[in-house]
Amino acid sequence: MPRPIKYDNSEILETATALFWERGYRGVSIKNLVEETGMLPGSFYLRYGSKEGLFIECVHHYAGLTAMHYEAALQSGSPLEQIESLLKRLESDALKHDDRRVCFMVNSLLEIAPRHPKVFQILRYYLQLSEAWIEQRLEAAKKSGEIRPETDSKALAGCLFGITYAVRIKARTKEKPELLRDYRKTVFAALVDPWRAS
């Protein structure tokens, strides 16, 4: 009896994520996924169940990669410096691709979430988690005396997280890196400086 073919799940997710990122959810067929990943159709359905099933795995995969930026940012000094470090890292990530892709999750949210409630909930969870990370850093900044105690951390976190969307979209328009950097720094200062402790 022949042994079943084994597939490297991380490689499959890398390939599938890139394909969805490039063409969008609706632009990718099962045939495309099978051809690009090298999986047999039977193995594909057995492991992922459907295109949506694989797409959800890709979302989790991408979230895991993005989480590394948040973990690295925690090594950057004070709470406010950690937030700045995160924004710098996400900016660099947006610029490193030749096609300057917009965030995979943002793309997905705009394209397919309304028609796929399960996907929407997962995407929303990860985006809320990211915003909550910034809110937690702001709360830590209150305790360390970097910002004033009356600062509305939740509202400010929402505004600061908005920078990540804008930076990725501006990168997609081929804006010069130095202009993107100036935008990030200026908006960060405009949002945070009024709340800094004197």
Coordinates of C-alpha atoms in Angstrom, one line a residue, residues 20-96:
F20 CA -4.8 35.4 -1.9
W21 CA -2.8 38.6 -1.2
E22 CA -2.0 39.1 -4.8
R23 CA -5.3 38.2 -6.4
G24 CA -7.9 38.6 -3.6
Y25 CA -10.2 36.0 -2.3
R26 CA -12.5 36.0 -5.3
G27 CA -9.6 35.9 -7.7
V28 CA -8.3 32.6 -6.5
S29 CA -9.9 29.3 -7.4
I30 CA -9.5 25.8 -5.8
K31 CA -7.7 24.9 -9.0
N32 CA -5.3 27.8 -8.5
L33 CA -4.6 26.7 -4.9
V34 CA -4.1 23.1 -5.9
E35 CA -1.7 24.0 -8.7
E36 CA 0.3 26.5 -6.7
T37 CA 0.6 24.5 -3.5
G38 CA 1.2 21.1 -5.3
M39 CA -1.5 19.4 -3.2
L40 CA -3.7 16.8 -4.6
P41 CA -7.4 17.8 -4.6
G42 CA -8.4 15.0 -2.2
S43 CA -5.7 16.1 0.3
F44 CA -6.7 19.7 0.0
Y45 CA -10.3 19.0 0.9
L46 CA -9.3 16.5 3.6
R47 CA -7.1 19.0 5.3
Y48 CA -8.9 22.4 4.8
G49 CA -12.4 21.4 3.8
S50 CA -13.0 24.4 1.4
K51 CA -11.4 27.5 0.0
E52 CA -12.7 29.4 3.0
G53 CA -11.2 26.9 5.3
L54 CA -7.8 27.4 3.8
F55 CA -8.3 31.2 3.8
I56 CA -9.0 31.2 7.5
E57 CA -5.8 29.2 8.1
C58 CA -4.0 31.9 6.1
V59 CA -5.4 34.6 8.3
H60 CA -4.1 32.8 11.4
H61 CA -0.8 32.3 9.7
Y62 CA -0.5 36.0 8.7
A63 CA -1.5 37.0 12.3
G64 CA 1.3 34.9 13.6
L65 CA 3.9 36.6 11.4
T66 CA 2.6 40.1 12.3
A67 CA 2.7 39.2 16.0
M68 CA 6.5 39.1 15.8
H69 CA 6.5 42.9 15.2
Y70 CA 4.5 43.4 18.4
E71 CA 6.8 41.1 20.4
A72 CA 9.9 42.9 19.1
A73 CA 8.5 46.3 19.8
L74 CA 8.2 45.4 23.5
Q75 CA 12.0 45.4 23.7
S76 CA 12.1 49.1 22.8
G77 CA 12.3 51.0 26.1
S78 CA 9.3 53.0 27.5
P79 CA 5.7 52.2 26.6
L80 CA 5.5 55.2 24.2
E81 CA 8.7 54.1 22.6
Q82 CA 7.3 50.6 22.2
I83 CA 4.3 52.1 20.3
E84 CA 6.6 54.1 18.1
S85 CA 8.7 51.1 17.4
L86 CA 5.7 49.1 16.3
L87 CA 4.6 51.8 13.9
K88 CA 8.2 52.0 12.5
R89 CA 8.2 48.2 12.0
L90 CA 4.9 48.1 10.3
E91 CA 6.0 51.0 8.0
S92 CA 9.2 49.1 7.1
D93 CA 7.1 46.0 6.4
A94 CA 4.8 47.9 4.1
L95 CA 7.8 49.3 2.2
K96 CA 9.7 46.0 1.8

